[in-house]
Short mmCIF file of C-alpha atoms in Angstrom, two decimals:
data_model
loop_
_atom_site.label_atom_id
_atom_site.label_comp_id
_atom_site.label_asym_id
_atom_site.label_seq_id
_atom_site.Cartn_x
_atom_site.Cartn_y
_atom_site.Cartn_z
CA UNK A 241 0.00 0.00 0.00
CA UNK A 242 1.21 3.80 -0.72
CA UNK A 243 -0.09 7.05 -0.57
CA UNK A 244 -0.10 9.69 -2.57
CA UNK A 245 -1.79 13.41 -1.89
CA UNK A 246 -0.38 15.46 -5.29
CA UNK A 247 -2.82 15.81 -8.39
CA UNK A 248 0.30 16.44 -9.90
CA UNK A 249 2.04 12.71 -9.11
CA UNK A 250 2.94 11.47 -12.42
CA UNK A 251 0.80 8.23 -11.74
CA UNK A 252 -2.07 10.22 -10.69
CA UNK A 253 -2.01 12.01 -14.12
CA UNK A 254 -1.56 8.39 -16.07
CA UNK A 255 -4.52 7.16 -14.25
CA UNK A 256 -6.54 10.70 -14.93
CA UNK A 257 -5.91 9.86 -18.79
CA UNK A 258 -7.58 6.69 -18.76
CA UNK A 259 -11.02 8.42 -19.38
CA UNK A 260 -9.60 8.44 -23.15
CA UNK A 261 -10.37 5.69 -25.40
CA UNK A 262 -6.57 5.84 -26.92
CA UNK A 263 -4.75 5.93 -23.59
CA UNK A 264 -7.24 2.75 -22.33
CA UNK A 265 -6.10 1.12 -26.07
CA UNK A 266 -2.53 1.74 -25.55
CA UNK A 267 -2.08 0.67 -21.52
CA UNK A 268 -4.49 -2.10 -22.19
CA UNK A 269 -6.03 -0.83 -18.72
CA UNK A 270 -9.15 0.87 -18.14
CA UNK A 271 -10.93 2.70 -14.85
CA UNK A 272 -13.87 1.77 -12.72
CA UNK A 273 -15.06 3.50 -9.70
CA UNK A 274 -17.45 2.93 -6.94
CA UNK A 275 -17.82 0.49 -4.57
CA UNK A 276 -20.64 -1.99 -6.85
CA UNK A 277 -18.37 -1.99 -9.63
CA UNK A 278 -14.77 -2.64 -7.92
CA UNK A 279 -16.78 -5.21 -6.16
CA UNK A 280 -18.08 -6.94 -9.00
CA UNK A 281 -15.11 -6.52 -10.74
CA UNK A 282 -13.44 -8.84 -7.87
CA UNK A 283 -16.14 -11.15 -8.30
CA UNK A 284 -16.07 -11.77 -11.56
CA UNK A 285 -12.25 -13.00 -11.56
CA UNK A 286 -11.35 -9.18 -13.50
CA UNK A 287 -7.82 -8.39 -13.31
CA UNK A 288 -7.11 -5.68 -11.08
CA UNK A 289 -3.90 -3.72 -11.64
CA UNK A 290 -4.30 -0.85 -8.87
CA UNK A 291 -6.93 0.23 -6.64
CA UNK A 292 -6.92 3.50 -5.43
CA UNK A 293 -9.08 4.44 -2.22
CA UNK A 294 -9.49 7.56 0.45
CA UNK A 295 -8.01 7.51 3.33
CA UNK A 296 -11.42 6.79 5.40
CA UNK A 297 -11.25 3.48 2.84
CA UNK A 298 -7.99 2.01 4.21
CA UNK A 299 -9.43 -0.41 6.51
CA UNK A 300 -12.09 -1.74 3.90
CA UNK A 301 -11.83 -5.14 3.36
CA UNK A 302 -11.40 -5.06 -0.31
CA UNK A 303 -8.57 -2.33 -0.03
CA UNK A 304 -6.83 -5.29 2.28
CA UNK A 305 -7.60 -8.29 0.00
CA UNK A 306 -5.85 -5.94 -2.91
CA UNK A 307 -3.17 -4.80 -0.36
CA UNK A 308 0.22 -4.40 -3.12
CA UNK A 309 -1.80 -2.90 -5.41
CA UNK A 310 -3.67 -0.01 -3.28
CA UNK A 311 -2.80 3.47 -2.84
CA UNK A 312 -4.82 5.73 -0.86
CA UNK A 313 -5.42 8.68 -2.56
CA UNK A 314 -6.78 12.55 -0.99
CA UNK A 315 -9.74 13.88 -1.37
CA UNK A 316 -8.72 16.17 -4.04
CA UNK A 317 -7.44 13.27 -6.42
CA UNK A 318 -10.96 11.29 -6.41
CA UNK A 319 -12.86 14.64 -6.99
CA UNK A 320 -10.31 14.77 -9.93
CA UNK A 321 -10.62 11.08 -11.38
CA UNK A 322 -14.51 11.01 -10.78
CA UNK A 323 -16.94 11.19 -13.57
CA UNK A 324 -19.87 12.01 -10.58
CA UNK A 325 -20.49 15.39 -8.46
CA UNK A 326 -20.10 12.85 -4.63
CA UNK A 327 -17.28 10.59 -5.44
CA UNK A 328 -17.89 7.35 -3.28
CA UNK A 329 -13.83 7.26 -3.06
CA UNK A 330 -12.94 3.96 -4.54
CA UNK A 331 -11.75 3.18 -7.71
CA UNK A 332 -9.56 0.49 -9.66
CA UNK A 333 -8.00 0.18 -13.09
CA UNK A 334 -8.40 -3.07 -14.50
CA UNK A 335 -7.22 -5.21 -17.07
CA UNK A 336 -9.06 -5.01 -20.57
CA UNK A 337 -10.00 -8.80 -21.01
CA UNK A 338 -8.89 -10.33 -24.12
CA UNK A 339 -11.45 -11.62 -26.36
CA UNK A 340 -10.84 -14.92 -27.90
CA UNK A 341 -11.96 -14.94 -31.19
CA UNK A 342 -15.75 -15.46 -31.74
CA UNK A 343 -16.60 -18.45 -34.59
CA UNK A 344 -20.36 -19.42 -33.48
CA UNK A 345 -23.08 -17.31 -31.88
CA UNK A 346 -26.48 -19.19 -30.57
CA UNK A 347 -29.32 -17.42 -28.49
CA UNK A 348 -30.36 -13.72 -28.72
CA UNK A 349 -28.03 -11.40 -29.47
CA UNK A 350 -27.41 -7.12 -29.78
CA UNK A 351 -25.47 -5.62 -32.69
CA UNK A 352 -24.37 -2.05 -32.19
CA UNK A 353 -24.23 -0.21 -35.37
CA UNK A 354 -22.15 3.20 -34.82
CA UNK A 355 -23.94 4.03 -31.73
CA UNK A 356 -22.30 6.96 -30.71
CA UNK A 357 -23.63 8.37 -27.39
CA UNK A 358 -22.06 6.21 -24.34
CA UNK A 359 -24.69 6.65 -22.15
CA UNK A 360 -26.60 4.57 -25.45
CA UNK A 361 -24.25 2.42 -25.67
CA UNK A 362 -23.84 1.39 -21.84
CA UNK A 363 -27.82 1.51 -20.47
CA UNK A 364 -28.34 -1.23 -24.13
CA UNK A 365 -25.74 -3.37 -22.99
CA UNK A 366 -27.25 -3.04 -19.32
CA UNK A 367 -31.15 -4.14 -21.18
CA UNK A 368 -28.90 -6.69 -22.87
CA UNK A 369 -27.55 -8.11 -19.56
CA UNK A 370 -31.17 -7.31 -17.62
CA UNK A 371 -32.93 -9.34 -20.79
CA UNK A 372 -31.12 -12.43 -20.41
CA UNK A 373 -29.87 -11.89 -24.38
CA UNK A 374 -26.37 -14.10 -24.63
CA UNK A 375 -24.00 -10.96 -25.75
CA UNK A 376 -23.17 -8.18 -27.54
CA UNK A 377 -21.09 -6.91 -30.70
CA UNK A 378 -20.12 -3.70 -30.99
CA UNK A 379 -19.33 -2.40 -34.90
CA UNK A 380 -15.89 -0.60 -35.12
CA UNK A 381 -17.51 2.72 -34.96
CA UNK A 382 -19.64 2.40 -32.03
CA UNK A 383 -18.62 4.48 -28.59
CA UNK A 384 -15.93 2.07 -27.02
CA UNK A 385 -17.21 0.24 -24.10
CA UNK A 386 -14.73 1.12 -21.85
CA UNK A 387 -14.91 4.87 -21.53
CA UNK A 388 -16.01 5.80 -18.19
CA UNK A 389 -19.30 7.25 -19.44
CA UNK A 390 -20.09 3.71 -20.91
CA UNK A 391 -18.99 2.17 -17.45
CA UNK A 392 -20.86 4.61 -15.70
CA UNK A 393 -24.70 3.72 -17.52
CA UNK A 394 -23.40 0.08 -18.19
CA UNK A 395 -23.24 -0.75 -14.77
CA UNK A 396 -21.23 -3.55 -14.09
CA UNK A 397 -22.73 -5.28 -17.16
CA UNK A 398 -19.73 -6.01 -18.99
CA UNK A 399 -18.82 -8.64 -16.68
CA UNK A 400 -22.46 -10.39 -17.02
CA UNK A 401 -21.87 -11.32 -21.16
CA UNK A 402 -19.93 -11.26 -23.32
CA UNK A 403 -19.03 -8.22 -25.33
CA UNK A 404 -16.87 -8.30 -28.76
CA UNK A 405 -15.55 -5.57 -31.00
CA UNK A 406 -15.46 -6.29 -34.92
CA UNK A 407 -16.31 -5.14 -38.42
CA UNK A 408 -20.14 -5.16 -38.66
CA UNK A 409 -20.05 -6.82 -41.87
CA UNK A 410 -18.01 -9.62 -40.17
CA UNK A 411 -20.28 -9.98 -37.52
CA UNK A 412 -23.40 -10.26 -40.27
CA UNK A 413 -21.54 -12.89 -41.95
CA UNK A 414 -20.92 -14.44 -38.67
CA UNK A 415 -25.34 -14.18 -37.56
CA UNK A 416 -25.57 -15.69 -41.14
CA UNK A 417 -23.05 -18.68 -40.44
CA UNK A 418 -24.88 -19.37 -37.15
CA UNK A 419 -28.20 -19.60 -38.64
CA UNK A 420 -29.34 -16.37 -36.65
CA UNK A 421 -32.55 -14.30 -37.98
CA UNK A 422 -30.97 -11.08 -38.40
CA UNK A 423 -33.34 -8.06 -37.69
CA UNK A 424 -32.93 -4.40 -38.79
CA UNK A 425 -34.39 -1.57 -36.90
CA UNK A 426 -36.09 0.89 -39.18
CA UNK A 427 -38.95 2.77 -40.23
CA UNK A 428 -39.27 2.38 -44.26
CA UNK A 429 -42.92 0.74 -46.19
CA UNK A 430 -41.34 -2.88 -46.02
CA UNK A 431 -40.47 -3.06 -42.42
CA UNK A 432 -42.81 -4.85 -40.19
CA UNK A 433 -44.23 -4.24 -36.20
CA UNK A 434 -42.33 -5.56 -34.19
CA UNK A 435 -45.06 -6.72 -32.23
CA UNK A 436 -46.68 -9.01 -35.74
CA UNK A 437 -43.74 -11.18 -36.12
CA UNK A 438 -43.35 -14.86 -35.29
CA UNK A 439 -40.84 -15.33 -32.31
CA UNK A 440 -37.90 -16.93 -33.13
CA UNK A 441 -35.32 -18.44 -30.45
CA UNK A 442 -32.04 -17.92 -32.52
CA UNK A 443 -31.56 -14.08 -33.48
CA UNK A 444 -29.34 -10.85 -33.47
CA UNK A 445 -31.28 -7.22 -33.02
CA UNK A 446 -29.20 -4.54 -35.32
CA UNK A 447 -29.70 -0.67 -33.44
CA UNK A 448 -28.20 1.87 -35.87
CA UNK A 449 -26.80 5.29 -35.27
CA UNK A 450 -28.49 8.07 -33.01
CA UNK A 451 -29.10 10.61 -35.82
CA UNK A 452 -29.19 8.71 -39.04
CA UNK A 453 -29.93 4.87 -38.06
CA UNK A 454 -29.06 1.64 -39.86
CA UNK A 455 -27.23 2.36 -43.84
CA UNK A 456 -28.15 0.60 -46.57
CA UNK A 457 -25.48 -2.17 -46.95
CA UNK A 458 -26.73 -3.15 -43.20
CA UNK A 459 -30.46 -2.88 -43.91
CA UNK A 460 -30.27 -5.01 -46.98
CA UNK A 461 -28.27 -7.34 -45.16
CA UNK A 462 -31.30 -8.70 -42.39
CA UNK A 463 -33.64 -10.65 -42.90
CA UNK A 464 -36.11 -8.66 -41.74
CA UNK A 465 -36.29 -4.82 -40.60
CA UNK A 466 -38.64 -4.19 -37.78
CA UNK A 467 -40.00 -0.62 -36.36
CA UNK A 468 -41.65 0.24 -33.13
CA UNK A 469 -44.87 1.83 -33.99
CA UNK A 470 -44.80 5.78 -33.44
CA UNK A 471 -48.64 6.48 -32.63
CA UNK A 472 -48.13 10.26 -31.39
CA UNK A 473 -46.32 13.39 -32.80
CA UNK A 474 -42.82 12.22 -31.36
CA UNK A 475 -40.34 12.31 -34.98
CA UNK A 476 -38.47 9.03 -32.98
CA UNK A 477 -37.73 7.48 -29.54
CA UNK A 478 -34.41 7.35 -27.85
CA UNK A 479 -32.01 4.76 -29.20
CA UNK A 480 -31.71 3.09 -25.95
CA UNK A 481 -35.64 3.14 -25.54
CA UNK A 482 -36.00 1.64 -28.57
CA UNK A 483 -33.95 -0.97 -27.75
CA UNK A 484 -35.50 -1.85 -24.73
CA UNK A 485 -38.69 -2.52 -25.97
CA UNK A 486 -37.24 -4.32 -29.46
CA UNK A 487 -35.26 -6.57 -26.80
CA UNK A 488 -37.85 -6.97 -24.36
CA UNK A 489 -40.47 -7.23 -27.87
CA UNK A 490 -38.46 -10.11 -29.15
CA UNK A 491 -38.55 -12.57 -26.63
CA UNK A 492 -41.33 -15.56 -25.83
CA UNK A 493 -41.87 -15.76 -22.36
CA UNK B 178 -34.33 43.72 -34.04
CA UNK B 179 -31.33 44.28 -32.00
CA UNK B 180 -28.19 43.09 -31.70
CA UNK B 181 -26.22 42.19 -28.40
CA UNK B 182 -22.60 41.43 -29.22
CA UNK B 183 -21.33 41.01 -25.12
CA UNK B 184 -21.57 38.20 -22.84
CA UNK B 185 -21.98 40.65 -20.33
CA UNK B 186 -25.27 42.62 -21.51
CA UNK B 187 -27.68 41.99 -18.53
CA UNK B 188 -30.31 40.39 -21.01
CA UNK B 189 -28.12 37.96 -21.86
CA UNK B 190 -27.22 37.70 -18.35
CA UNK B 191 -30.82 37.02 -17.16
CA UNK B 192 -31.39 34.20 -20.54
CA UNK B 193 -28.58 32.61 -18.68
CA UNK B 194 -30.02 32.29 -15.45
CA UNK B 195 -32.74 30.16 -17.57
CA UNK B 196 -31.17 27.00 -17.05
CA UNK B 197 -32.31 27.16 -12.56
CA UNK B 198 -35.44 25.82 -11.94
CA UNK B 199 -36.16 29.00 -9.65
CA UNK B 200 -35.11 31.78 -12.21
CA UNK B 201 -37.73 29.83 -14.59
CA UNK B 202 -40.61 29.66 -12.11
CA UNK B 203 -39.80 33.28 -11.14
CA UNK B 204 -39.75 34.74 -14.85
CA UNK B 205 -42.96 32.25 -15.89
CA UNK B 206 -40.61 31.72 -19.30
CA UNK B 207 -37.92 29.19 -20.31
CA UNK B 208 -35.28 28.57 -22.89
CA UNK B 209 -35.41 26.37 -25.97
CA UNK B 210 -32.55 25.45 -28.17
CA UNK B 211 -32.27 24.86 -32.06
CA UNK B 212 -34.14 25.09 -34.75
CA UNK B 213 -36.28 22.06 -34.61
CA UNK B 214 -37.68 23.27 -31.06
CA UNK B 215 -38.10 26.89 -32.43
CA UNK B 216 -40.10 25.67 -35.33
CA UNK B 217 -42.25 23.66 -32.86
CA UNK B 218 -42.60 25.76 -30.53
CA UNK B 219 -43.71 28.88 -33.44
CA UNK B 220 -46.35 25.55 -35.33
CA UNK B 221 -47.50 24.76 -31.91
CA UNK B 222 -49.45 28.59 -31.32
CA UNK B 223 -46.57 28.81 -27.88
CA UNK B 224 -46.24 32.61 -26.79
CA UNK B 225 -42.54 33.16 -27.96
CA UNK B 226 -41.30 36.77 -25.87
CA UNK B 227 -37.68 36.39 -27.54
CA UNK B 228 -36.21 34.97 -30.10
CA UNK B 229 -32.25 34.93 -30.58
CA UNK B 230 -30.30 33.77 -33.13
CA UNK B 231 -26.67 34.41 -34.50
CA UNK B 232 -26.20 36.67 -37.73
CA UNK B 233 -26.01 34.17 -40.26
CA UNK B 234 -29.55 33.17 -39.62
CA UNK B 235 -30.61 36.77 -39.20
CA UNK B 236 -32.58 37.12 -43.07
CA UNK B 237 -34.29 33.18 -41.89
CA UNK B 238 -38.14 33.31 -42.36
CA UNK B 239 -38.41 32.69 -38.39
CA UNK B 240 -36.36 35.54 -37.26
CA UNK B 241 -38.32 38.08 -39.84
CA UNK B 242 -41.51 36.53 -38.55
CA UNK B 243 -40.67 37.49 -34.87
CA UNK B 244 -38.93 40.70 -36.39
CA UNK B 245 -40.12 42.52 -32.98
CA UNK B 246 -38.71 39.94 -30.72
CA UNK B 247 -35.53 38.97 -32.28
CA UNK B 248 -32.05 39.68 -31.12
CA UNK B 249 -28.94 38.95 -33.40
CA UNK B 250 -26.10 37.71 -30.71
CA UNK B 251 -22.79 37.13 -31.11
CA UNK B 252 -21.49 33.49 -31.66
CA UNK B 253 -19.91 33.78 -28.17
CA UNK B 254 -23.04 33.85 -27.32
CA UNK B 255 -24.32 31.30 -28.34
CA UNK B 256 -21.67 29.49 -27.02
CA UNK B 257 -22.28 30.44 -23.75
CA UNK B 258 -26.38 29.75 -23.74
CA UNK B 259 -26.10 26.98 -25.73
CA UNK B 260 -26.65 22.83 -23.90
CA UNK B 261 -24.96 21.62 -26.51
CA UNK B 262 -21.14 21.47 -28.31
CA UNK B 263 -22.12 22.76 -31.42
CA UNK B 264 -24.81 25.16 -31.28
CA UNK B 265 -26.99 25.64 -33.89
CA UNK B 266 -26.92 29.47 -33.06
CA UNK B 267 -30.85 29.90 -32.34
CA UNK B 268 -33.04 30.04 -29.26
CA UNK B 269 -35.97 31.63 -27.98
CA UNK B 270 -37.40 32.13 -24.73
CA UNK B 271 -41.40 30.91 -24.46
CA UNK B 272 -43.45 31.14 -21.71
CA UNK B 273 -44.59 28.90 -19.63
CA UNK B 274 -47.61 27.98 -20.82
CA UNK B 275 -50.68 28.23 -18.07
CA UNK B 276 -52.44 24.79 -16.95
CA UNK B 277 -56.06 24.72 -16.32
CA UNK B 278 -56.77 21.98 -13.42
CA UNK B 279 -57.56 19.31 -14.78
CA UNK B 280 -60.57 17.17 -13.59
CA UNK B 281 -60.89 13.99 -15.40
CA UNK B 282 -58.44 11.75 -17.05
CA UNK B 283 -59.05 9.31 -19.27
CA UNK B 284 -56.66 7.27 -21.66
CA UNK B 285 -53.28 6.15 -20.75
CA UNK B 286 -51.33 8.23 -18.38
CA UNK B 287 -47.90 8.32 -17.32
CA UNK B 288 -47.08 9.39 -13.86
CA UNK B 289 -43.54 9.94 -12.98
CA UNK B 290 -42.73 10.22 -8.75
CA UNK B 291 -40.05 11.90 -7.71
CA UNK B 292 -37.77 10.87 -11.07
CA UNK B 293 -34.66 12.98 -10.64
CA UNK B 294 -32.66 12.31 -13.69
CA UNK B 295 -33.38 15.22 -16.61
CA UNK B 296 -32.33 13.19 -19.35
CA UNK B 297 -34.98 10.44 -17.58
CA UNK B 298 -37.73 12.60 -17.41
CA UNK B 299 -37.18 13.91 -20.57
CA UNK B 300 -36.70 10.71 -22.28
CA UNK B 301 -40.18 9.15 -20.82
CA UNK B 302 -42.13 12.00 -21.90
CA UNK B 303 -40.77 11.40 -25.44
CA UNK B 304 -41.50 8.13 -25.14
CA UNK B 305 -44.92 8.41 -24.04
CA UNK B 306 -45.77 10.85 -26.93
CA UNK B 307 -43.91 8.41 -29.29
CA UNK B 308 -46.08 5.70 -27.70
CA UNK B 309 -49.70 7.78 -28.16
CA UNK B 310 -50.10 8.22 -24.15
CA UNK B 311 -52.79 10.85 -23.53
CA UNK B 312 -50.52 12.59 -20.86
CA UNK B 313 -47.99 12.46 -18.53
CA UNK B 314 -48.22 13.88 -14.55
CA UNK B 315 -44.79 14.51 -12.71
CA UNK B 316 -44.98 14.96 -8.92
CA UNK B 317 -43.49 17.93 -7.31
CA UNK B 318 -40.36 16.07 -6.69
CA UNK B 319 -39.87 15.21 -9.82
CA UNK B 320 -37.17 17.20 -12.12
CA UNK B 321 -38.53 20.65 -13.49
CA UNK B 322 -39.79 19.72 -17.52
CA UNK B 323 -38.28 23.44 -18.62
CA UNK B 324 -34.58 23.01 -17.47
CA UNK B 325 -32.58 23.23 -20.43
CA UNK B 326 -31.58 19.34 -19.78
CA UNK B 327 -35.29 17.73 -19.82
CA UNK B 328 -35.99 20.04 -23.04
CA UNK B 329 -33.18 18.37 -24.62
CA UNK B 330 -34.02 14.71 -23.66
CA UNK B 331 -38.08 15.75 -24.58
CA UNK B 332 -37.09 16.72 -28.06
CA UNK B 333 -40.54 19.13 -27.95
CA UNK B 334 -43.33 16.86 -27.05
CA UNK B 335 -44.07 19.10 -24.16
CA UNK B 336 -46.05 20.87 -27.07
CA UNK B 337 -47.51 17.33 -28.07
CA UNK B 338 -49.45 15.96 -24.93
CA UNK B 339 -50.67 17.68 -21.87
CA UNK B 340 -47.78 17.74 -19.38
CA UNK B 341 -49.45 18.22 -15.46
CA UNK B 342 -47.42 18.90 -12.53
CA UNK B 343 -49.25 18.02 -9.07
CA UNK B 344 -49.35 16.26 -5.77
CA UNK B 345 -48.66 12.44 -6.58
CA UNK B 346 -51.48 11.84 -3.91
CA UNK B 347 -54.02 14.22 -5.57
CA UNK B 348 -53.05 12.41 -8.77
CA UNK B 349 -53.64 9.15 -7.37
CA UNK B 350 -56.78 10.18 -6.10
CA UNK B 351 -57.91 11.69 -9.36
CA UNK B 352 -56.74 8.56 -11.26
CA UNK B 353 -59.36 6.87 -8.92
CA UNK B 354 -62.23 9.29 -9.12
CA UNK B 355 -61.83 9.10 -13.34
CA UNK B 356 -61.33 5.15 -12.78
CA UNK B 357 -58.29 4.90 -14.25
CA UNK B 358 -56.53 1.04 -13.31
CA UNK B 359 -53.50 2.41 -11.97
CA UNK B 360 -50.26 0.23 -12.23
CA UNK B 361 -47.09 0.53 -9.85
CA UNK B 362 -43.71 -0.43 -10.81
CA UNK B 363 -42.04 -2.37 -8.35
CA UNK B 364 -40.00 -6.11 -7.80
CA UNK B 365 -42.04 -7.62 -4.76
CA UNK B 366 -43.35 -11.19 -4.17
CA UNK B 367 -47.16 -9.68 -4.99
CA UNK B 368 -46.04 -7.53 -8.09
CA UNK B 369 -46.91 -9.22 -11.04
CA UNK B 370 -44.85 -9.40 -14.85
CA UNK B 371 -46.12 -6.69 -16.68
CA UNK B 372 -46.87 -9.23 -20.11
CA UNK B 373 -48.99 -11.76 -18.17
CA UNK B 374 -51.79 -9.06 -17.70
CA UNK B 375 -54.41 -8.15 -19.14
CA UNK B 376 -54.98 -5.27 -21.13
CA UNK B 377 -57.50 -2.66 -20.40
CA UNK B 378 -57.88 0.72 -22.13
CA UNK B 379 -57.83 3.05 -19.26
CA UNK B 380 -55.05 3.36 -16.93
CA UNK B 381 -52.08 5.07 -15.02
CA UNK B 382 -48.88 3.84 -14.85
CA UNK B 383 -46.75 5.53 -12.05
CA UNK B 384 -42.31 5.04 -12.59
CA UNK B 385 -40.49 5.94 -9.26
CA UNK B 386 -36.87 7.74 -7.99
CA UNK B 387 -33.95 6.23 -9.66
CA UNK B 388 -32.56 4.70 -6.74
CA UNK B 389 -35.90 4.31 -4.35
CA UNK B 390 -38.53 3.25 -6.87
CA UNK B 391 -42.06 4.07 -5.21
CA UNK B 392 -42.58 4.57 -1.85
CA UNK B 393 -45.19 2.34 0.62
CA UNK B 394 -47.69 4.48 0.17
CA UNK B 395 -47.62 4.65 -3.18
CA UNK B 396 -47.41 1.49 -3.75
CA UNK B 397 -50.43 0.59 -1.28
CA UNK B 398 -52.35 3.28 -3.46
CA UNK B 399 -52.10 1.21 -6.71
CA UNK B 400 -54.82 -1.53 -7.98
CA UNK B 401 -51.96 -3.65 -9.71
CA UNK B 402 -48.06 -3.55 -8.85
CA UNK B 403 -46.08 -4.99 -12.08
CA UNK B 404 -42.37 -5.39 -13.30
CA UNK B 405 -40.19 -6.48 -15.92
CA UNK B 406 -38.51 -9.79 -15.45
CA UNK B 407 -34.94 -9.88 -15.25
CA UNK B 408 -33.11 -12.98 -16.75
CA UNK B 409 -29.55 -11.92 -16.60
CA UNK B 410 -27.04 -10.61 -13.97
CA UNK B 411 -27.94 -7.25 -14.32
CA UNK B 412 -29.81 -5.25 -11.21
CA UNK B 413 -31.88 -3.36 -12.44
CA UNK B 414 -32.97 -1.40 -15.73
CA UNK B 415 -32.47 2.41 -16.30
CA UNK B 416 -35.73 3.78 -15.58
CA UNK B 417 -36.39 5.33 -19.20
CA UNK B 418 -35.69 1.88 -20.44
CA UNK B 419 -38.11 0.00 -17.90
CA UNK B 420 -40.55 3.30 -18.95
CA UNK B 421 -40.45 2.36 -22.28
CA UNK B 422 -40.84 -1.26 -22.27
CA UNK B 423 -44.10 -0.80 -19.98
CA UNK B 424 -45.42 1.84 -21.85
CA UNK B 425 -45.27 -0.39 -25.06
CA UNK B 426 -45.96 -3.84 -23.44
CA UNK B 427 -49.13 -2.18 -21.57
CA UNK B 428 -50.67 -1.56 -25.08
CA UNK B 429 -53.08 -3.26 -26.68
CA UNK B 430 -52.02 -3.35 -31.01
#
């Protein structure tokens, strides 16, 4: 265990830049704070590099199980590396898992097509996890999954399923291989209700870009496009919305 | 016309103060953002006392229409009033408009108690518009619908359904006398899922606090508590999310 009190420690400052996707690429690390999410992290077997506590911490259990790696930290530094307004004073930086590489998908699945707002990207992974749906894939231009915005609406949920990065057109070839319907989320004269179509045990959901959805090498991809009916004057619902009721919509109970 | 080109003018100064709850209740006006909300807001009959917009939008049909109330500010300005990273460079201040009490509901209502989260509050009223719900109630605890941040998330259906704001137990009680079933959201051993009901065409659903859900009493007030089964790992769903799914799933198509 050390201590540090400086903002201006030169570890401090690496751990401050790890709420940018590049420096989290290049260390390999990334940051999670609070006590739910350091907790879980433990549970689920993460890797934990360094966990970094207040002073009024020291004596926490978790902070002694994790003894080599803690540093207790002032006040001032987890005001600093906090992405909320009452720091709980607890954070780690933990190991970016490595992803084998993916050859078969089976069950209900999420595709994220350039979704670019975290807070999107991290409460649809959450439905995902809440759902019961057997993982994610993330397209190459979606919001990476772990910025501390993502962690912070994500909740804990990329420990619950699986997650993978790739090209989106790998990944459709990939739902094709597996023998997944593949469903489109759009509003155009040949998508369908969401609510009219057959349940089906094997599929992946597609949810496109905030501003300008799903393109038109994805959409003619599926196998089917599906939109939520809009029956007041709203243009559109939220992307994460949307995606709670498609995932939700899907299922048989 | 006029133009303002400082960031210290004391009209600009009192726009700013737009974005507090108690500068909006004191003025009776509020702030929109953009050009989509402007149009609305002008298509929707709303009393518009200022409009502002940067120069290069100074000859648009909008700004001549509202000749009288228009100011031309500076970009800086815009900067500075503006939610967002890249303003579109055009606001206007609208009043608030003036609620008749209302005496009989009928239809499907929203009621949100004590929801904290803008963005939440924001994003649920969307929804419900998306969704065709006849209204939406928030309880006094509940976040302010004119900050800046629920006007973004609401995307202008505050001028598409009748938003009230009351007691939640006068609400409750006027759910009753109009015989509305009313539905509570909660996870308890005598809550039931929300798909195994049946539908009925009148109705109030209430959502709760972000961390607290509904209170006893609220709860002991409803004819039906219901939730949303969760399969996987995660806790809970974001509130918007869980909104959204009930608000579709309690439809009849």
């Amino acid at each position: 265990m050390k201590y540090i009190e400086s903002k201006k420690n030169e570890e401090i400052k690496q751990f401050n830049k790890l709420n940018k996707t590049k420096e989290i690429k290049k260390t390999g690390t990334y940051l999670i704070e609070g006590f739910h999410l350091v907790r879980e992290a433990d549970q689920n077997d993460q890797k934990i590099v360094t966990i970094l506590a207040t002073e009024n911490h020291q004596d926490d259990q978790l902070i002694k199980k994790y003894y080599d790696q803690a540093i207790i930290i002032s006040d001032d530094i987890a005001e600093q590396l906090s992405e909320t307004k009452t720091p709980q004073g607890i954070f780690a930086v933990i190991e970016v898992p490595e992803r084998t590489e993916v050859t078969q998908l089976t069950g209900q699945w999420v595709f994220l097509a350039n979704v670019q707002d975290p807070g999107n990207v991290g409460t649809i992974i959450r439905t995902a996890d809440a759902a019961g749906y057997d993982g994610v894939i993330t397209s190459l231009d979606t919001a990476d999954i772990y910025q501390p915005k993502v962690q912070r609406s994500m909740q804990g949920s990329q420990f619950h399923l699986p997650i993978y990065r790739m090209d989106l057109t790998k990944a459709l070839e990939l739902a094709k291989k597996s023998q997944l319907t593949v469903y489109g989320s759009e509003v155009n004269a040949e998508a369908v209700p969401y609510n009219t179509l057959e349940k089906v045990e094997n599929f992946a959901l597609i949810m496109g870009n905030e501003a300008h959805g799903l393109n038109q090498a994805t959409l003619s991809a599926t196998d089917k496009n599906i939109y939520i009916p809009i029956k007041g004057k709203a243009e559109s619902l939220n992307v994460a919305v949307a995606a709670g009721v498609l995932m939700y919509g899907l299922q048989s109970f």
